[in-house]
mmCIF file of C-alpha atoms in Angstrom:
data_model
loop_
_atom_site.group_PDB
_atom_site.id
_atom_site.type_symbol
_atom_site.label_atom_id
_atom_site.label_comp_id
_atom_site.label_asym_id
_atom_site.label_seq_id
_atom_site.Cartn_x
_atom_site.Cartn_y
_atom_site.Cartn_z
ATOM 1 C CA UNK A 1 18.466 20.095 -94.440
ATOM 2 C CA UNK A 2 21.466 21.526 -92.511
ATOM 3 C CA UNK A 3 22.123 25.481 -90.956
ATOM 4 C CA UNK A 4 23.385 26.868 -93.988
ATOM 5 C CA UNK A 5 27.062 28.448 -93.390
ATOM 6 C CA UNK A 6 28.643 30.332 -96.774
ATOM 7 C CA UNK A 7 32.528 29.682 -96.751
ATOM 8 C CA UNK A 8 34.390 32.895 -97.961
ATOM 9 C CA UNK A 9 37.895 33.668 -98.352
ATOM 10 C CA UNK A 10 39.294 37.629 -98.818
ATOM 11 C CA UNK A 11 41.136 38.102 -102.131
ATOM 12 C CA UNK A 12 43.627 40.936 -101.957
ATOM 13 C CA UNK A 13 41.927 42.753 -104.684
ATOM 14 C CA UNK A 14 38.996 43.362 -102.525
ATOM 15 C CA UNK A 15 41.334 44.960 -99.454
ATOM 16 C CA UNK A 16 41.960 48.714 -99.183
ATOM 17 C CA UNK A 17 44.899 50.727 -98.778
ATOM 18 C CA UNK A 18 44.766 49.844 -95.231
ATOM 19 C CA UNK A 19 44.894 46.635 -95.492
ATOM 20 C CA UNK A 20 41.456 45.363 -94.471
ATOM 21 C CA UNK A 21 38.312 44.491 -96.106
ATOM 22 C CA UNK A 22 37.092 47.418 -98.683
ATOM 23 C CA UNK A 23 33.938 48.232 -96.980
ATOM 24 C CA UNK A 24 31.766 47.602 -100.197
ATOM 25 C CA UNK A 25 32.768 44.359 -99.945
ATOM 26 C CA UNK A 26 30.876 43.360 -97.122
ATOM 27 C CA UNK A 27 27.913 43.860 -99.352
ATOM 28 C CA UNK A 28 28.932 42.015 -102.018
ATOM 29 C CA UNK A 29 29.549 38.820 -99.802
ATOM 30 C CA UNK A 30 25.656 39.169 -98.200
ATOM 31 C CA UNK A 31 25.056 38.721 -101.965
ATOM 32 C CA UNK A 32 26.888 36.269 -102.674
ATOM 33 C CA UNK A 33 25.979 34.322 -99.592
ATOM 34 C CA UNK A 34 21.918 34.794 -100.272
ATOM 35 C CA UNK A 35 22.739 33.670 -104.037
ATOM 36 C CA UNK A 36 24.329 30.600 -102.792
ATOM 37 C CA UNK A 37 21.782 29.913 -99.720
ATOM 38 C CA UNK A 38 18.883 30.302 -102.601
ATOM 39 C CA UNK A 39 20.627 27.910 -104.970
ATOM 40 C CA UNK A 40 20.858 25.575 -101.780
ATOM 41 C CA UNK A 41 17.427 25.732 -100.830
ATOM 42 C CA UNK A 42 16.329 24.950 -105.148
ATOM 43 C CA UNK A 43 14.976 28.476 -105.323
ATOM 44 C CA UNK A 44 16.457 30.997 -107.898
ATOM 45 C CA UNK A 45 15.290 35.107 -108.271
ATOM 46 C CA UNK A 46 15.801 34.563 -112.125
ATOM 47 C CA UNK A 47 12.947 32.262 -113.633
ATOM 48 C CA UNK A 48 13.139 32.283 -117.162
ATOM 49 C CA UNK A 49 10.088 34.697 -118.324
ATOM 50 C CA UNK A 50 9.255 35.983 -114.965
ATOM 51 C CA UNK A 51 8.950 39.568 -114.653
ATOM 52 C CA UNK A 52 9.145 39.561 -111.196
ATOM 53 C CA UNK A 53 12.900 41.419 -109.549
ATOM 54 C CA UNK A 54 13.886 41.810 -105.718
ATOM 55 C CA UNK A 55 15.723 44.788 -105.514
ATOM 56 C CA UNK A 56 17.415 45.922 -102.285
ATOM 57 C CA UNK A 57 15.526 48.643 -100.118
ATOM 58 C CA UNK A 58 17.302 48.595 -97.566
ATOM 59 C CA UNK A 59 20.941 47.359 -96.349
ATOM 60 C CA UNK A 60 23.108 47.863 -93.305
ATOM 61 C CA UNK A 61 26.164 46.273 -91.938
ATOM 62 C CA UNK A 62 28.357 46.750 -88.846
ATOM 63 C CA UNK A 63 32.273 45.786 -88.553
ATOM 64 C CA UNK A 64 33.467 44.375 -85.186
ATOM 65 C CA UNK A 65 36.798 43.038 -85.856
ATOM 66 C CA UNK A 66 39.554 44.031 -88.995
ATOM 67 C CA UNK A 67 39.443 41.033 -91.856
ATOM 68 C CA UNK A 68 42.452 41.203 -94.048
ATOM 69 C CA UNK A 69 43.522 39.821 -97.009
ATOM 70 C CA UNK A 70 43.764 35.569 -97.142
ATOM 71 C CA UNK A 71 41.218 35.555 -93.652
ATOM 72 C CA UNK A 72 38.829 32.725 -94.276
ATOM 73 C CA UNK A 73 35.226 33.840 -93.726
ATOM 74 C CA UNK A 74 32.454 31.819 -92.491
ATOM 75 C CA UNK A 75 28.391 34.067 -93.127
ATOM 76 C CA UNK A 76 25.670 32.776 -91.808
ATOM 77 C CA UNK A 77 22.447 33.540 -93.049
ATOM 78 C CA UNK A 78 19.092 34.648 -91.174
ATOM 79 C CA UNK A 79 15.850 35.054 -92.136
ATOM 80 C CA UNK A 80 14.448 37.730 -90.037
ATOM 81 C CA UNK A 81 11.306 38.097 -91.465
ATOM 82 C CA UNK A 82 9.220 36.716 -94.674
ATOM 83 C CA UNK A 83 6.392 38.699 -95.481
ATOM 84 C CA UNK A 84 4.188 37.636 -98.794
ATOM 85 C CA UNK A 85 6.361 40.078 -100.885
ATOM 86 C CA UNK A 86 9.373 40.478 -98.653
ATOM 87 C CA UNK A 87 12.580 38.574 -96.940
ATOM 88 C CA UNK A 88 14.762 40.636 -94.340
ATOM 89 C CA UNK A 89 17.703 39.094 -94.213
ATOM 90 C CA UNK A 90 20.554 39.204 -91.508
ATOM 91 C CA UNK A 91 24.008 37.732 -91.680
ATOM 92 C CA UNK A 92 26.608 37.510 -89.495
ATOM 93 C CA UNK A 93 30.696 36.589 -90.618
ATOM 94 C CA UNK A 94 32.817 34.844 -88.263
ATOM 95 C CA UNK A 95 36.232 33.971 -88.405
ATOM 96 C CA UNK A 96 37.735 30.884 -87.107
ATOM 97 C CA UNK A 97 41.127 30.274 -84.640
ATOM 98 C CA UNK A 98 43.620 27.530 -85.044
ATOM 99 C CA UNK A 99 42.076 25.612 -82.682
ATOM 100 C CA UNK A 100 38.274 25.753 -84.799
ATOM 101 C CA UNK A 101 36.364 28.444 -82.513
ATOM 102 C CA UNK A 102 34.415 31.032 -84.408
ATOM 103 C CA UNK A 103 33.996 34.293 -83.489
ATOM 104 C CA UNK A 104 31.593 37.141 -84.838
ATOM 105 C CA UNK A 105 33.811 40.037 -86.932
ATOM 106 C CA UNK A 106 30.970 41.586 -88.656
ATOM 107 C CA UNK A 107 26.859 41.350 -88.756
ATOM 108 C CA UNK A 108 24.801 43.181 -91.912
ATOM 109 C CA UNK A 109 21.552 42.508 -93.370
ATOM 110 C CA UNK A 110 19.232 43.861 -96.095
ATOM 111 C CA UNK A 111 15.501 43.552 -96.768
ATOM 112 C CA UNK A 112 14.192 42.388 -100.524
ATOM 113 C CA UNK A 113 10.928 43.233 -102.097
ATOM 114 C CA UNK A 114 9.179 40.783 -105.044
ATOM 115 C CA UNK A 115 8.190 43.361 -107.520
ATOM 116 C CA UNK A 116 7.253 43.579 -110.710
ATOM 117 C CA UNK A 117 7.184 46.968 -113.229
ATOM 118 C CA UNK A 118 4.479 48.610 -113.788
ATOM 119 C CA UNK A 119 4.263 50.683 -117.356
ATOM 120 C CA UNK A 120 1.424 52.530 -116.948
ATOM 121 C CA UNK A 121 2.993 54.419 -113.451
ATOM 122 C CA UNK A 122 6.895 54.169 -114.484
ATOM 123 C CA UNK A 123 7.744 52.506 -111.107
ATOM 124 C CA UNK A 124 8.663 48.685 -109.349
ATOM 125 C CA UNK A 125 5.575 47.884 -107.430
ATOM 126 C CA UNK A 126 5.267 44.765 -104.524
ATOM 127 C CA UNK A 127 3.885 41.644 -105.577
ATOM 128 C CA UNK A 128 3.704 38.678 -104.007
ATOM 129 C CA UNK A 129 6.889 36.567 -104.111
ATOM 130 C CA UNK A 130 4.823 32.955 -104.470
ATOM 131 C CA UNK A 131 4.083 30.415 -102.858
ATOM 132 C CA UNK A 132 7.061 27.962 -103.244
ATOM 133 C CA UNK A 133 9.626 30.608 -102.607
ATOM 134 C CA UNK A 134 7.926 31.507 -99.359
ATOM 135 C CA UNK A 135 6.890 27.949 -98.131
ATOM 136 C CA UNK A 136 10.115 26.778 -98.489
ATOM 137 C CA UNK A 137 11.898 29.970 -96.875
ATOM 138 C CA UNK A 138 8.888 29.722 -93.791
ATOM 139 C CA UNK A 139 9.743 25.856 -93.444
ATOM 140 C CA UNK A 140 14.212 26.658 -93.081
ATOM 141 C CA UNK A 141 13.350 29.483 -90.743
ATOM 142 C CA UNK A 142 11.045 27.352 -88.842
ATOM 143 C CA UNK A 143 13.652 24.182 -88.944
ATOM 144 C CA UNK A 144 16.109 26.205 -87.245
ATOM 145 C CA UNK A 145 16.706 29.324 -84.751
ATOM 146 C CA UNK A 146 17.556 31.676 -86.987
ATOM 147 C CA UNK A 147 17.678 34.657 -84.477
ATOM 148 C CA UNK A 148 21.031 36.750 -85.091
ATOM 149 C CA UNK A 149 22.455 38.089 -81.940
ATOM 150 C CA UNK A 150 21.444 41.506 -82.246
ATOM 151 C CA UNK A 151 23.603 44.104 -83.252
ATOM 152 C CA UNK A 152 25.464 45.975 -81.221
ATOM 153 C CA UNK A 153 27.618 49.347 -81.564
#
């Protein structure tokens, strides 16, 4: 199993008036990025007749360089922390020179939740995400350093 690195390029429908990156989209890639790391590692959040979700609760992200449109993108995936009903998830996107150096343009991150609904109260409650999902996300976290350089202002 190698690092897992999410190749993205920036479509001019997703840049601003500016120019650069609309800032929304820095959110969508993080999705897009655990979506594909998931489908790497043979897990999926949508098991036919689960009831179980994994709604956001909390996101950030921090911009350190402009990306325009047509830059080529490289995220990286962390896993922070993996509780038995949570993942906290950091990323960081790097672009790459001519001559194949990467450097950091933006870090973000977001923390998940298993949950399932509960009728009688009206409201998402924590459940445990299971066992496969977690072993498997303890064992790639394990496997490599998967400490982002922290985030700086």
């Amino acid at each position: 199993m190698e690092k897992f690195c999410f190749p993205r390029a920036v479509r001019g429908y997703e840049i601003d008036a500016s120019g650069l990156l609309q800032s929304g989209n820095y959110f969508r890639y993080m999705e897009e990025c655990e979506c594909a790391f998931f489908k790497d590692m043979g897990l999926s959040f949508f098991k036919k007749g689960s009831e179980v979700v994994f709604p956001r609760v909390s996101t950030h992200c921090k911009v350190h360089l402009p990306i325009k449109n047509e830059d080529e993108l490289f995220i990286t995936p962390y896993l922070e922390k993996i509780s038995r009903s949570s993942i906290t998830f950091l990323f960081e996107f790097f672009k790459q020179d001519k001559e194949g150096n990467r450097y950091l343009v933006a870090q973000g991150g977001f923390s998940i939740v298993a949950c399932i609904y509960n009728e009688d109260e009206k409201k998402l409650m924590s459940t445990p995400m299971g066992d496969d999902m977690r072993n498997k996300l303890l064992a790639y976290k394990d496997m490599y350093d998967t400490s982002a350089e922290p985030i700086t202002s």
